[in-house]
PDB file of C-alpha atoms and ligand atoms in Angstrom:
ATOM      1  CA  UNK F   1      -4.223 -43.862 -35.834  1.00  0.00           C
ATOM      2  CA  UNK F   2      -5.791 -41.293 -33.563  1.00  0.00           C
ATOM      3  CA  UNK F   3      -4.577 -37.821 -32.692  1.00  0.00           C
ATOM      4  CA  UNK F   4      -5.736 -34.365 -31.707  1.00  0.00           C
ATOM      5  CA  UNK F   5      -5.978 -31.308 -33.972  1.00  0.00           C
ATOM      6  CA  UNK F   6      -4.008 -28.428 -32.488  1.00  0.00           C
ATOM      7  CA  UNK F   7      -3.877 -26.053 -35.463  1.00  0.00           C
ATOM      8  CA  UNK F   8      -5.872 -25.471 -38.646  1.00  0.00           C
ATOM      9  CA  UNK F   9      -4.836 -23.319 -41.594  1.00  0.00           C
ATOM     10  CA  UNK F  10      -7.149 -23.715 -44.597  1.00  0.00           C
ATOM     11  CA  UNK F  11      -7.181 -27.442 -45.304  1.00  0.00           C
ATOM     12  CA  UNK F  12      -3.954 -28.054 -43.451  1.00  0.00           C
ATOM     13  CA  UNK F  13      -4.351 -29.650 -40.067  1.00  0.00           C
ATOM     14  CA  UNK F  14      -1.648 -30.079 -37.481  1.00  0.00           C
ATOM     15  CA  UNK F  15      -2.256 -33.221 -35.510  1.00  0.00           C
ATOM     16  CA  UNK F  16      -0.644 -33.995 -32.188  1.00  0.00           C
ATOM     17  CA  UNK F  17      -0.089 -37.733 -32.343  1.00  0.00           C
ATOM     18  CA  UNK F  18      -0.458 -40.068 -29.394  1.00  0.00           C
ATOM     19  CA  UNK F  19       3.337 -40.200 -29.270  1.00  0.00           C
ATOM     20  CA  UNK F  20       3.493 -36.423 -28.846  1.00  0.00           C
ATOM     21  CA  UNK F  21       4.693 -35.685 -32.386  1.00  0.00           C
ATOM     22  CA  UNK F  22       3.199 -33.015 -34.629  1.00  0.00           C
ATOM     23  CA  UNK F  23       2.235 -34.072 -38.161  1.00  0.00           C
ATOM     24  CA  UNK F  24       0.485 -32.261 -41.002  1.00  0.00           C
ATOM     25  CA  UNK F  25      -2.680 -33.779 -42.428  1.00  0.00           C
ATOM     26  CA  UNK F  26      -5.445 -32.980 -44.886  1.00  0.00           C
ATOM     27  CA  UNK F  27      -9.146 -33.611 -44.397  1.00  0.00           C
ATOM     28  CA  UNK F  28     -10.837 -36.043 -46.765  1.00  0.00           C
ATOM     29  CA  UNK F  29     -13.493 -34.493 -48.991  1.00  0.00           C
ATOM     30  CA  UNK F  30     -16.321 -36.476 -47.439  1.00  0.00           C
ATOM     31  CA  UNK F  31     -15.299 -35.161 -44.044  1.00  0.00           C
ATOM     32  CA  UNK F  32     -15.417 -31.532 -45.100  1.00  0.00           C
ATOM     33  CA  UNK F  33     -19.012 -31.947 -46.227  1.00  0.00           C
ATOM     34  CA  UNK F  34     -20.041 -32.840 -42.708  1.00  0.00           C
ATOM     35  CA  UNK F  35     -19.206 -30.792 -39.643  1.00  0.00           C
ATOM     36  CA  UNK F  36     -15.884 -28.968 -40.000  1.00  0.00           C
ATOM     37  CA  UNK F  37     -13.023 -30.313 -37.936  1.00  0.00           C
ATOM     38  CA  UNK F  38     -12.135 -27.984 -35.078  1.00  0.00           C
ATOM     39  CA  UNK F  39      -9.029 -27.438 -33.065  1.00  0.00           C
ATOM     40  CA  UNK F  40      -9.409 -29.811 -30.121  1.00  0.00           C
ATOM     41  CA  UNK F  41     -11.070 -32.541 -32.164  1.00  0.00           C
ATOM     42  CA  UNK F  42      -9.856 -36.069 -31.672  1.00  0.00           C
ATOM     43  CA  UNK F  43      -9.548 -37.640 -35.091  1.00  0.00           C
ATOM     44  CA  UNK F  44      -8.758 -40.885 -36.833  1.00  0.00           C
ATOM     45  CA  UNK F  45      -6.211 -40.478 -39.580  1.00  0.00           C
ATOM     46  CA  UNK F  46      -4.115 -42.650 -41.859  1.00  0.00           C
ATOM     47  CA  UNK F  47      -1.279 -42.448 -44.314  1.00  0.00           C
ATOM     48  CA  UNK F  48      -2.699 -42.281 -47.868  1.00  0.00           C
ATOM     49  CA  UNK F  49      -0.480 -41.823 -50.941  1.00  0.00           C
ATOM     50  CA  UNK F  50       2.349 -40.515 -48.830  1.00  0.00           C
ATOM     51  CA  UNK F  51       0.354 -37.990 -46.838  1.00  0.00           C
ATOM     52  CA  UNK F  52      -1.689 -38.078 -43.674  1.00  0.00           C
ATOM     53  CA  UNK F  53      -5.435 -37.834 -44.184  1.00  0.00           C
ATOM     54  CA  UNK F  54      -8.101 -37.322 -41.530  1.00  0.00           C
ATOM     55  CA  UNK F  55     -10.786 -39.977 -41.901  1.00  0.00           C
ATOM     56  CA  UNK F  56     -13.107 -39.328 -39.029  1.00  0.00           C
ATOM     57  CA  UNK F  57     -13.863 -36.882 -36.226  1.00  0.00           C
ATOM     58  CA  UNK F  58     -14.476 -38.710 -32.963  1.00  0.00           C
ATOM     59  CA  UNK F  59     -17.535 -37.612 -30.919  1.00  0.00           C
ATOM     60  CA  UNK F  60     -17.104 -34.233 -29.204  1.00  0.00           C
ATOM     61  CA  UNK F  61     -17.864 -33.765 -25.550  1.00  0.00           C
ATOM     62  CA  UNK F  62     -18.509 -30.049 -26.153  1.00  0.00           C
ATOM     63  CA  UNK F  63     -17.369 -27.154 -28.297  1.00  0.00           C
ATOM     64  CA  UNK F  64     -17.079 -23.410 -28.141  1.00  0.00           C
ATOM     65  CA  UNK F  65     -17.790 -21.016 -30.995  1.00  0.00           C
ATOM     66  CA  UNK F  66     -15.502 -18.195 -29.869  1.00  0.00           C
ATOM     67  CA  UNK F  67     -12.774 -19.350 -29.884  1.00  0.00           C
ATOM     68  CA  UNK F  68     -13.698 -22.275 -32.173  1.00  0.00           C
ATOM     69  CA  UNK F  69     -12.477 -25.242 -30.175  1.00  0.00           C
ATOM     70  CA  UNK F  70     -13.772 -28.681 -29.314  1.00  0.00           C
ATOM     71  CA  UNK F  71     -13.454 -30.876 -26.232  1.00  0.00           C
ATOM     72  CA  UNK F  72     -12.599 -28.126 -23.785  1.00  0.00           C
ATOM     73  CA  UNK F  73     -11.960 -29.647 -20.350  1.00  0.00           C
ATOM     74  CA  UNK F  74     -11.631 -26.519 -18.311  1.00  0.00           C
ATOM     75  CA  UNK F  75     -11.655 -22.746 -18.372  1.00  0.00           C
ATOM     76  CA  UNK F  76      -9.260 -20.840 -16.168  1.00  0.00           C
ATOM     77  CA  UNK F  77     -10.879 -17.718 -14.842  1.00  0.00           C
ATOM     78  CA  UNK F  78      -7.928 -15.422 -14.296  1.00  0.00           C
ATOM     79  CA  UNK F  79      -8.737 -12.597 -11.882  1.00  0.00           C
ATOM     80  CA  UNK F  80      -6.466 -10.246 -10.013  1.00  0.00           C
ATOM     81  CA  UNK F  81      -6.703  -9.695  -6.277  1.00  0.00           C
ATOM     82  CA  UNK F  82      -6.202  -5.979  -7.042  1.00  0.00           C
ATOM     83  CA  UNK F  83      -5.923  -3.847 -10.177  1.00  0.00           C
ATOM     84  CA  UNK F  84      -8.317  -4.467 -11.861  1.00  0.00           C
ATOM     85  CA  UNK F  85     -10.449  -4.682  -8.741  1.00  0.00           C
ATOM     86  CA  UNK F  86     -11.664  -8.173  -7.822  1.00  0.00           C
ATOM     87  CA  UNK F  87     -15.321  -8.649  -8.757  1.00  0.00           C
ATOM     88  CA  UNK F  88     -17.066 -11.674  -7.194  1.00  0.00           C
ATOM     89  CA  UNK F  89     -20.088 -11.050  -9.436  1.00  0.00           C
ATOM     90  CA  UNK F  90     -17.933 -11.234 -12.558  1.00  0.00           C
ATOM     91  CA  UNK F  91     -16.269 -14.436 -11.360  1.00  0.00           C
ATOM     92  CA  UNK F  92     -19.638 -16.045 -10.638  1.00  0.00           C
ATOM     93  CA  UNK F  93     -21.064 -15.002 -14.005  1.00  0.00           C
ATOM     94  CA  UNK F  94     -18.083 -16.655 -15.642  1.00  0.00           C
ATOM     95  CA  UNK F  95     -18.485 -19.758 -13.454  1.00  0.00           C
ATOM     96  CA  UNK F  96     -22.137 -19.953 -14.571  1.00  0.00           C
ATOM     97  CA  UNK F  97     -21.379 -19.526 -18.303  1.00  0.00           C
ATOM     98  CA  UNK F  98     -18.546 -22.052 -18.161  1.00  0.00           C
ATOM     99  CA  UNK F  99     -20.512 -24.654 -16.171  1.00  0.00           C
ATOM    100  CA  UNK F 100     -23.451 -24.217 -18.552  1.00  0.00           C
ATOM    101  CA  UNK F 101     -21.168 -25.514 -21.316  1.00  0.00           C
ATOM    102  CA  UNK F 102     -20.169 -28.535 -19.193  1.00  0.00           C
ATOM    103  CA  UNK F 103     -16.689 -27.120 -18.807  1.00  0.00           C
ATOM    104  CA  UNK F 104     -14.968 -27.115 -15.423  1.00  0.00           C
ATOM    105  CA  UNK F 105     -14.097 -23.673 -14.057  1.00  0.00           C
ATOM    106  CA  UNK F 106     -10.734 -23.209 -12.353  1.00  0.00           C
ATOM    107  CA  UNK F 107     -10.181 -19.892 -10.611  1.00  0.00           C
ATOM    108  CA  UNK F 108      -6.698 -18.390 -10.740  1.00  0.00           C
ATOM    109  CA  UNK F 109      -6.155 -15.310  -8.583  1.00  0.00           C
ATOM    110  CA  UNK F 110      -3.124 -13.242  -9.535  1.00  0.00           C
ATOM    111  CA  UNK F 111      -1.226 -10.437  -7.775  1.00  0.00           C
ATOM    112  CA  UNK F 112      -1.556 -12.101  -4.362  1.00  0.00           C
ATOM    113  CA  UNK F 113       1.842 -10.533  -3.590  1.00  0.00           C
ATOM    114  CA  UNK F 114       0.090  -7.153  -3.484  1.00  0.00           C
ATOM    115  CA  UNK F 115      -2.446  -7.960  -0.747  1.00  0.00           C
ATOM    116  CA  UNK F 116      -2.078  -8.392   2.996  1.00  0.00           C
ATOM    117  CA  UNK F 117      -2.876 -11.779   4.598  1.00  0.00           C
ATOM    118  CA  UNK F 118      -6.138 -10.438   6.058  1.00  0.00           C
ATOM    119  CA  UNK F 119      -7.364  -8.926   2.790  1.00  0.00           C
ATOM    120  CA  UNK F 120     -11.030  -9.503   1.876  1.00  0.00           C
ATOM    121  CA  UNK F 121      -9.927 -11.581  -1.106  1.00  0.00           C
ATOM    122  CA  UNK F 122      -9.321 -14.469   1.310  1.00  0.00           C
ATOM    123  CA  UNK F 123     -12.995 -14.525   2.277  1.00  0.00           C
ATOM    124  CA  UNK F 124     -13.888 -15.024  -1.372  1.00  0.00           C
ATOM    125  CA  UNK F 125     -11.212 -17.652  -1.889  1.00  0.00           C
ATOM    126  CA  UNK F 126     -12.528 -19.642   1.094  1.00  0.00           C
ATOM    127  CA  UNK F 127     -16.046 -19.310  -0.248  1.00  0.00           C
ATOM    128  CA  UNK F 128     -15.077 -20.819  -3.635  1.00  0.00           C
ATOM    129  CA  UNK F 129     -13.093 -23.594  -2.000  1.00  0.00           C
ATOM    130  CA  UNK F 130     -15.993 -24.456   0.337  1.00  0.00           C
ATOM    131  CA  UNK F 131     -18.248 -24.664  -2.707  1.00  0.00           C
ATOM    132  CA  UNK F 132     -15.887 -27.165  -4.303  1.00  0.00           C
ATOM    133  CA  UNK F 133     -14.238 -24.952  -6.914  1.00  0.00           C
ATOM    134  CA  UNK F 134     -10.517 -25.196  -7.508  1.00  0.00           C
ATOM    135  CA  UNK F 135      -8.741 -21.951  -6.658  1.00  0.00           C
ATOM    136  CA  UNK F 136      -5.076 -21.292  -7.368  1.00  0.00           C
ATOM    137  CA  UNK F 137      -3.442 -18.198  -5.934  1.00  0.00           C
ATOM    138  CA  UNK F 138      -0.437 -16.823  -7.806  1.00  0.00           C
ATOM    139  CA  UNK F 139       1.810 -13.800  -7.527  1.00  0.00           C
ATOM    140  CA  UNK F 140       5.345 -12.559  -7.983  1.00  0.00           C
ATOM    141  CA  UNK F 141       6.229 -14.051  -4.587  1.00  0.00           C
ATOM    142  CA  UNK F 142       5.371 -17.672  -5.441  1.00  0.00           C
ATOM    143  CA  UNK F 143       5.768 -20.254  -8.171  1.00  0.00           C
ATOM    144  CA  UNK F 144       3.154 -21.397 -10.674  1.00  0.00           C
ATOM    145  CA  UNK F 145       3.517 -25.146 -10.159  1.00  0.00           C
ATOM    146  CA  UNK F 146      -0.115 -25.537  -9.081  1.00  0.00           C
ATOM    147  CA  UNK F 147      -1.221 -23.967 -12.360  1.00  0.00           C
ATOM    148  CA  UNK F 148       1.071 -26.287 -14.284  1.00  0.00           C
ATOM    149  CA  UNK F 149      -0.407 -29.277 -12.430  1.00  0.00           C
ATOM    150  CA  UNK F 150      -3.943 -28.131 -13.191  1.00  0.00           C
ATOM    151  CA  UNK F 151      -3.164 -27.979 -16.918  1.00  0.00           C
ATOM    152  CA  UNK F 152      -1.865 -31.551 -17.028  1.00  0.00           C
ATOM    153  CA  UNK F 153      -3.636 -33.763 -19.581  1.00  0.00           C
ATOM    154  CA  UNK F 154      -6.335 -31.181 -20.272  1.00  0.00           C
ATOM    155  CA  UNK F 155      -7.487 -28.729 -22.919  1.00  0.00           C
ATOM    156  CA  UNK F 156      -7.756 -25.333 -21.257  1.00  0.00           C
ATOM    157  CA  UNK F 157      -9.184 -21.998 -22.330  1.00  0.00           C
ATOM    158  CA  UNK F 158      -8.265 -18.851 -20.423  1.00  0.00           C
ATOM    159  CA  UNK F 159     -10.653 -16.064 -19.607  1.00  0.00           C
ATOM    160  CA  UNK F 160     -10.296 -12.787 -17.708  1.00  0.00           C
ATOM    161  CA  UNK F 161     -10.245  -9.029 -18.272  1.00  0.00           C
ATOM    162  CA  UNK F 162      -7.203  -7.353 -19.712  1.00  0.00           C
ATOM    163  CA  UNK F 163      -4.648  -6.408 -17.125  1.00  0.00           C
ATOM    164  CA  UNK F 164      -5.309  -9.320 -14.762  1.00  0.00           C
ATOM    165  CA  UNK F 165      -2.046 -11.021 -15.686  1.00  0.00           C
ATOM    166  CA  UNK F 166      -2.860 -13.680 -18.296  1.00  0.00           C
ATOM    167  CA  UNK F 167       0.219 -12.993 -20.426  1.00  0.00           C
ATOM    168  CA  UNK F 168       2.429 -12.788 -17.346  1.00  0.00           C
ATOM    169  CA  UNK F 169       1.135 -16.171 -16.183  1.00  0.00           C
ATOM    170  CA  UNK F 170       1.646 -17.811 -19.594  1.00  0.00           C
ATOM    171  CA  UNK F 171       5.163 -16.419 -19.858  1.00  0.00           C
ATOM    172  CA  UNK F 172       5.984 -17.862 -16.483  1.00  0.00           C
ATOM    173  CA  UNK F 173       4.560 -21.247 -17.461  1.00  0.00           C
ATOM    174  CA  UNK F 174       6.344 -21.465 -20.767  1.00  0.00           C
ATOM    175  CA  UNK F 175       8.734 -19.096 -22.524  1.00  0.00           C
ATOM    176  CA  UNK F 176       8.020 -20.841 -25.843  1.00  0.00           C
ATOM    177  CA  UNK F 177       4.342 -20.059 -25.529  1.00  0.00           C
ATOM    178  CA  UNK F 178       5.100 -16.356 -25.369  1.00  0.00           C
ATOM    179  CA  UNK F 179       7.433 -16.547 -28.373  1.00  0.00           C
ATOM    180  CA  UNK F 180       4.960 -18.555 -30.444  1.00  0.00           C
ATOM    181  CA  UNK F 181       1.975 -16.320 -29.727  1.00  0.00           C
ATOM    182  CA  UNK F 182       4.022 -13.174 -30.444  1.00  0.00           C
ATOM    183  CA  UNK F 183       4.924 -14.665 -33.797  1.00  0.00           C
ATOM    184  CA  UNK F 184       1.240 -15.032 -34.525  1.00  0.00           C
ATOM    185  CA  UNK F 185       0.356 -11.474 -33.617  1.00  0.00           C
ATOM    186  CA  UNK F 186       3.235 -10.172 -35.754  1.00  0.00           C
ATOM    187  CA  UNK F 187       1.998 -12.076 -38.784  1.00  0.00           C
ATOM    188  CA  UNK F 188      -1.480 -10.623 -38.305  1.00  0.00           C
ATOM    189  CA  UNK F 189      -0.640  -7.375 -40.080  1.00  0.00           C
ATOM    190  CA  UNK F 190      -3.442  -4.848 -40.441  1.00  0.00           C
ATOM    191  CA  UNK F 191      -5.233  -4.735 -43.789  1.00  0.00           C
ATOM    192  CA  UNK F 192      -4.289  -8.292 -44.621  1.00  0.00           C
ATOM    193  CA  UNK F 193      -7.080 -10.749 -45.224  1.00  0.00           C
ATOM    194  CA  UNK F 194      -6.069 -12.993 -42.426  1.00  0.00           C
ATOM    195  CA  UNK F 195      -8.506 -14.656 -40.095  1.00  0.00           C
ATOM    196  CA  UNK F 196      -7.641 -15.296 -36.507  1.00  0.00           C
ATOM    197  CA  UNK F 197      -6.728 -18.931 -36.116  1.00  0.00           C
ATOM    198  CA  UNK F 198      -7.121 -20.456 -32.735  1.00  0.00           C
ATOM    199  CA  UNK F 199      -4.331 -22.751 -31.836  1.00  0.00           C
ATOM    200  CA  UNK F 200      -3.626 -25.133 -28.988  1.00  0.00           C
ATOM    201  CA  UNK F 201      -0.165 -24.935 -27.482  1.00  0.00           C
ATOM    202  CA  UNK F 202       1.429 -27.655 -25.416  1.00  0.00           C
ATOM    203  CA  UNK F 203       2.216 -26.109 -22.029  1.00  0.00           C
ATOM    204  CA  UNK F 204       3.774 -28.555 -19.639  1.00  0.00           C
ATOM    205  CA  UNK F 205       1.699 -31.677 -20.076  1.00  0.00           C
ATOM    206  CA  UNK F 206      -1.449 -29.903 -21.206  1.00  0.00           C
ATOM    207  CA  UNK F 207      -2.852 -27.918 -24.105  1.00  0.00           C
ATOM    208  CA  UNK F 208      -3.889 -24.317 -23.806  1.00  0.00           C
ATOM    209  CA  UNK F 209      -5.716 -22.105 -26.325  1.00  0.00           C
ATOM    210  CA  UNK F 210      -3.951 -18.929 -27.394  1.00  0.00           C
ATOM    211  CA  UNK F 211      -7.254 -17.049 -27.657  1.00  0.00           C
ATOM    212  CA  UNK F 212      -9.181 -16.101 -24.512  1.00  0.00           C
ATOM    213  CA  UNK F 213     -12.780 -17.282 -24.282  1.00  0.00           C
ATOM    214  CA  UNK F 214     -16.018 -16.178 -22.621  1.00  0.00           C
ATOM    215  CA  UNK F 215     -15.378 -12.526 -23.384  1.00  0.00           C
ATOM    216  CA  UNK F 216     -19.089 -11.929 -23.945  1.00  0.00           C
ATOM    217  CA  UNK F 217     -21.255 -12.120 -20.835  1.00  0.00           C
ATOM    218  CA  UNK F 218     -24.404 -12.657 -22.873  1.00  0.00           C
ATOM    219  CA  UNK F 219     -27.001 -14.674 -20.955  1.00  0.00           C
ATOM    220  CA  UNK F 220     -29.901 -14.019 -23.360  1.00  0.00           C
ATOM    221  CA  UNK F 221     -29.719 -17.494 -24.859  1.00  0.00           C
ATOM    222  CA  UNK F 222     -29.019 -19.220 -21.562  1.00  0.00           C
ATOM    223  CA  UNK F 223     -31.934 -21.176 -20.172  1.00  0.00           C
ATOM    224  CA  UNK F 224     -32.346 -20.397 -16.472  1.00  0.00           C
ATOM    225  CA  UNK F 225     -33.608 -23.848 -15.493  1.00  0.00           C
ATOM    226  CA  UNK F 226     -30.754 -25.607 -17.294  1.00  0.00           C
ATOM    227  CA  UNK F 227     -28.301 -23.210 -15.704  1.00  0.00           C
ATOM    228  CA  UNK F 228     -29.650 -23.887 -12.205  1.00  0.00           C
ATOM    229  CA  UNK F 229     -29.052 -27.593 -12.838  1.00  0.00           C
ATOM    230  CA  UNK F 230     -25.405 -27.041 -13.719  1.00  0.00           C
ATOM    231  CA  UNK F 231     -24.290 -24.983 -10.730  1.00  0.00           C
ATOM    232  CA  UNK F 232     -22.168 -27.153  -8.404  1.00  0.00           C
ATOM    233  CA  UNK F 233     -23.358 -25.316  -5.322  1.00  0.00           C
ATOM    234  CA  UNK F 234     -27.001 -26.281  -5.879  1.00  0.00           C
ATOM    235  CA  UNK F 235     -26.398 -29.899  -6.802  1.00  0.00           C
ATOM    236  CA  UNK F 236     -26.827 -31.575  -3.427  1.00  0.00           C
ATOM    237  CA  UNK F 237     -29.557 -29.281  -2.171  1.00  0.00           C
ATOM    238  CA  UNK F 238     -32.208 -32.011  -2.353  1.00  0.00           C
ATOM    239  CA  UNK F 239     -35.701 -31.913  -3.852  1.00  0.00           C
ATOM    240  CA  UNK F 240     -37.595 -28.674  -4.324  1.00  0.00           C
ATOM    241  CA  UNK F 241     -41.414 -28.827  -4.340  1.00  0.00           C
ATOM    242  CA  UNK F 242     -41.478 -28.106  -8.083  1.00  0.00           C
ATOM    243  CA  UNK F 243     -39.420 -30.087 -10.578  1.00  0.00           C
ATOM    244  CA  UNK F 244     -38.863 -26.924 -12.623  1.00  0.00           C
ATOM    245  CA  UNK F 245     -37.879 -24.809  -9.611  1.00  0.00           C
ATOM    246  CA  UNK F 246     -35.478 -22.037 -10.564  1.00  0.00           C
ATOM    247  CA  UNK F 247     -34.826 -21.341  -6.885  1.00  0.00           C
ATOM    248  CA  UNK F 248     -36.055 -17.757  -7.071  1.00  0.00           C
ATOM    249  CA  UNK F 249     -39.573 -17.166  -5.680  1.00  0.00           C
ATOM    250  CA  UNK F 250     -40.910 -20.709  -5.584  1.00  0.00           C
ATOM    251  CA  UNK F 251     -42.286 -22.133  -2.297  1.00  0.00           C
ATOM    252  CA  UNK F 252     -40.528 -25.067  -0.591  1.00  0.00           C
ATOM    253  CA  UNK F 253     -37.281 -24.485  -2.429  1.00  0.00           C
ATOM    254  CA  UNK F 254     -34.482 -26.740  -1.164  1.00  0.00           C
ATOM    255  CA  UNK F 255     -31.803 -24.354  -2.420  1.00  0.00           C
ATOM    256  CA  UNK F 256     -33.248 -21.360  -0.570  1.00  0.00           C
ATOM    257  CA  UNK F 257     -33.523 -23.463   2.568  1.00  0.00           C
ATOM    258  CA  UNK F 258     -29.844 -24.431   2.356  1.00  0.00           C
ATOM    259  CA  UNK F 259     -28.834 -20.830   1.765  1.00  0.00           C
ATOM    260  CA  UNK F 260     -30.704 -19.888   4.986  1.00  0.00           C
ATOM    261  CA  UNK F 261     -28.923 -22.711   6.824  1.00  0.00           C
ATOM    262  CA  UNK F 262     -25.568 -21.485   5.541  1.00  0.00           C
ATOM    263  CA  UNK F 263     -24.990 -24.723   3.625  1.00  0.00           C
ATOM    264  CA  UNK F 264     -25.018 -23.021   0.226  1.00  0.00           C
ATOM    265  CA  UNK F 265     -22.932 -19.908  -0.360  1.00  0.00           C
ATOM    266  CA  UNK F 266     -25.053 -16.790  -0.031  1.00  0.00           C
ATOM    267  CA  UNK F 267     -22.576 -14.948  -2.237  1.00  0.00           C
ATOM    268  CA  UNK F 268     -23.091 -17.449  -5.056  1.00  0.00           C
ATOM    269  CA  UNK F 269     -26.858 -17.518  -4.538  1.00  0.00           C
ATOM    270  CA  UNK F 270     -27.178 -13.730  -4.648  1.00  0.00           C
ATOM    271  CA  UNK F 271     -25.039 -13.601  -7.778  1.00  0.00           C
ATOM    272  CA  UNK F 272     -27.223 -16.324  -9.258  1.00  0.00           C
ATOM    273  CA  UNK F 273     -30.371 -14.277  -8.531  1.00  0.00           C
ATOM    274  CA  UNK F 274     -28.792 -11.309 -10.285  1.00  0.00           C
ATOM    275  CA  UNK F 275     -27.756 -13.416 -13.262  1.00  0.00           C
ATOM    276  CA  UNK F 276     -31.012 -15.305 -13.692  1.00  0.00           C
ATOM    277  CA  UNK F 277     -32.849 -12.063 -14.530  1.00  0.00           C
ATOM    278  CA  UNK F 278     -30.623 -11.855 -17.639  1.00  0.00           C
ATOM    279  CA  UNK F 279     -31.538 -15.359 -18.878  1.00  0.00           C
ATOM    280  CA  UNK F 280     -34.073 -16.400 -21.544  1.00  0.00           C
ATOM    281  CA  UNK F 281     -34.526 -12.847 -22.808  1.00  0.00           C
ATOM    282  CA  UNK F 282     -36.445 -13.276 -26.047  1.00  0.00           C
ATOM    283  CA  UNK F 283     -36.796 -10.477 -28.575  1.00  0.00           C
ATOM    284  CA  UNK F 284     -40.274  -8.928 -28.468  1.00  0.00           C
ATOM    285  CA  UNK F 285     -41.036  -9.533 -32.110  1.00  0.00           C
ATOM    286  CA  UNK F 286     -40.265 -13.243 -31.945  1.00  0.00           C
TER     287      UNK F 286
HETATM  288  N1  GDP T   1       2.520  -7.581  -8.580  1.00  0.00           N
HETATM  289  C1  GDP T   1       2.088  -8.362  -9.561  1.00  0.00           C
HETATM  290  N2  GDP T   1       1.876  -7.849 -10.790  1.00  0.00           N
HETATM  291  C2  GDP T   1       1.423  -8.646 -11.775  1.00  0.00           C
HETATM  292  C3  GDP T   1       1.144 -10.023 -11.549  1.00  0.00           C
HETATM  293  N3  GDP T   1       0.705 -10.554 -12.711  1.00  0.00           N
HETATM  294  C4  GDP T   1       0.709  -9.562 -13.618  1.00  0.00           C
HETATM  295  N4  GDP T   1       1.138  -8.401 -13.075  1.00  0.00           N
HETATM  296  C5  GDP T   1       1.252  -7.093 -13.746  1.00  0.00           C
HETATM  297  O1  GDP T   1      -0.028  -6.697 -14.236  1.00  0.00           O
HETATM  298  C6  GDP T   1       0.067  -6.026 -15.472  1.00  0.00           C
HETATM  299  C7  GDP T   1      -0.813  -6.695 -16.521  1.00  0.00           C
HETATM  300  O2  GDP T   1      -0.343  -7.994 -16.771  1.00  0.00           O
HETATM  301  P1  GDP T   1      -0.583  -8.772 -18.157  1.00  0.00           P
HETATM  302  O3  GDP T   1       0.045 -10.110 -18.039  1.00  0.00           O
HETATM  303  O4  GDP T   1      -0.177  -7.950 -19.304  1.00  0.00           O
HETATM  304  O5  GDP T   1      -2.177  -8.909 -18.161  1.00  0.00           O
HETATM  305  P2  GDP T   1      -3.152  -9.459 -19.308  1.00  0.00           P
HETATM  306  O6  GDP T   1      -3.743  -8.255 -19.951  1.00  0.00           O
HETATM  307  O7  GDP T   1      -4.197 -10.258 -18.613  1.00  0.00           O
HETATM  308  O8  GDP T   1      -2.335 -10.283 -20.250  1.00  0.00           O
HETATM  309  C8  GDP T   1       1.538  -6.052 -15.836  1.00  0.00           C
HETATM  310  O9  GDP T   1       2.108  -4.808 -15.467  1.00  0.00           O
HETATM  311  C9  GDP T   1       2.119  -7.175 -14.991  1.00  0.00           C
HETATM  312  O10 GDP T   1       3.468  -6.985 -14.666  1.00  0.00           O
HETATM  313  C10 GDP T   1       1.361 -10.548 -10.217  1.00  0.00           C
HETATM  314  O11 GDP T   1       1.140 -11.730  -9.909  1.00  0.00           O
HETATM  315  N5  GDP T   1       1.833  -9.666  -9.275  1.00  0.00           N
HETATM  316 MG1   MG T   2      -2.199 -10.124 -22.361  1.00  0.00          MG
HETATM  317 ZN1   ZN T   3     -35.661 -24.591  -5.709  1.00  0.00          ZN
END
């Protein structure tokens, strides 16, 4: 049988079966010697001596370290239109970090009820949409059905500063989610030797991690050339003169040409230039 790990406590794994049931399983000894099963792992398991035992971890498409989770399909960048102030540079940095991990960014803009129809936020929204990113606008004056649709059949991690409205959004999507995550925080009493367990919660027809990701904007171990290759906006730019063009100062750069022609977002390109200076920073003593 195959299923998906949604919760791990010590050697006790909660598997979401293909039928949508939750069962408890243990990991076989041989498995624990290899790479540790993560929340998000697809596994093969069977019934052995009256209990479910995980036999095999199926190949991962990716994994994150913080939170520890495998096979992440998408990261929702939750940003508010106002309070905290909307930062296009922050959004782009998150888009870059997420895309670098081969995870799809989805931008959710909250508090749209607080801005006027001709607010500057709409310029940014149009810019993301023109670049091919999915943007979902939410607010107290509209429903969250588009968010629910976007979660369908996927493993999603949320990201976004505190105060942008992540908890509000989750509560609106699923009352049970709020109750379940509150239970967790209550059981995390101070002074107890408890580690934070990441868990996947079924929300609508998708799975969502209860721990936000991408909280560190550390680009020091990000390779600039690899990053340039993962940014949607640059993908159809065509051939640059140099194969290893980072689209910064190189001559005959197809990306720069398309930025000049208005075919690649200048906002994204400028944010890329700012970000690329933070990449590949090696320690001096290395
Ligand atoms: N007007 C308005 N306020 C919102 C919206 N979403 C969240 N808020 C408010 O923003 C504040 C922070 O929200 P919260 O969900 O706690 O943010 P979190 O820190 O990201 O979890 C709260 O006072 C919410 O009521 C929204 O769409 N519209
Ligand atoms: Mg919160
Ligand atoms: Zn180039």
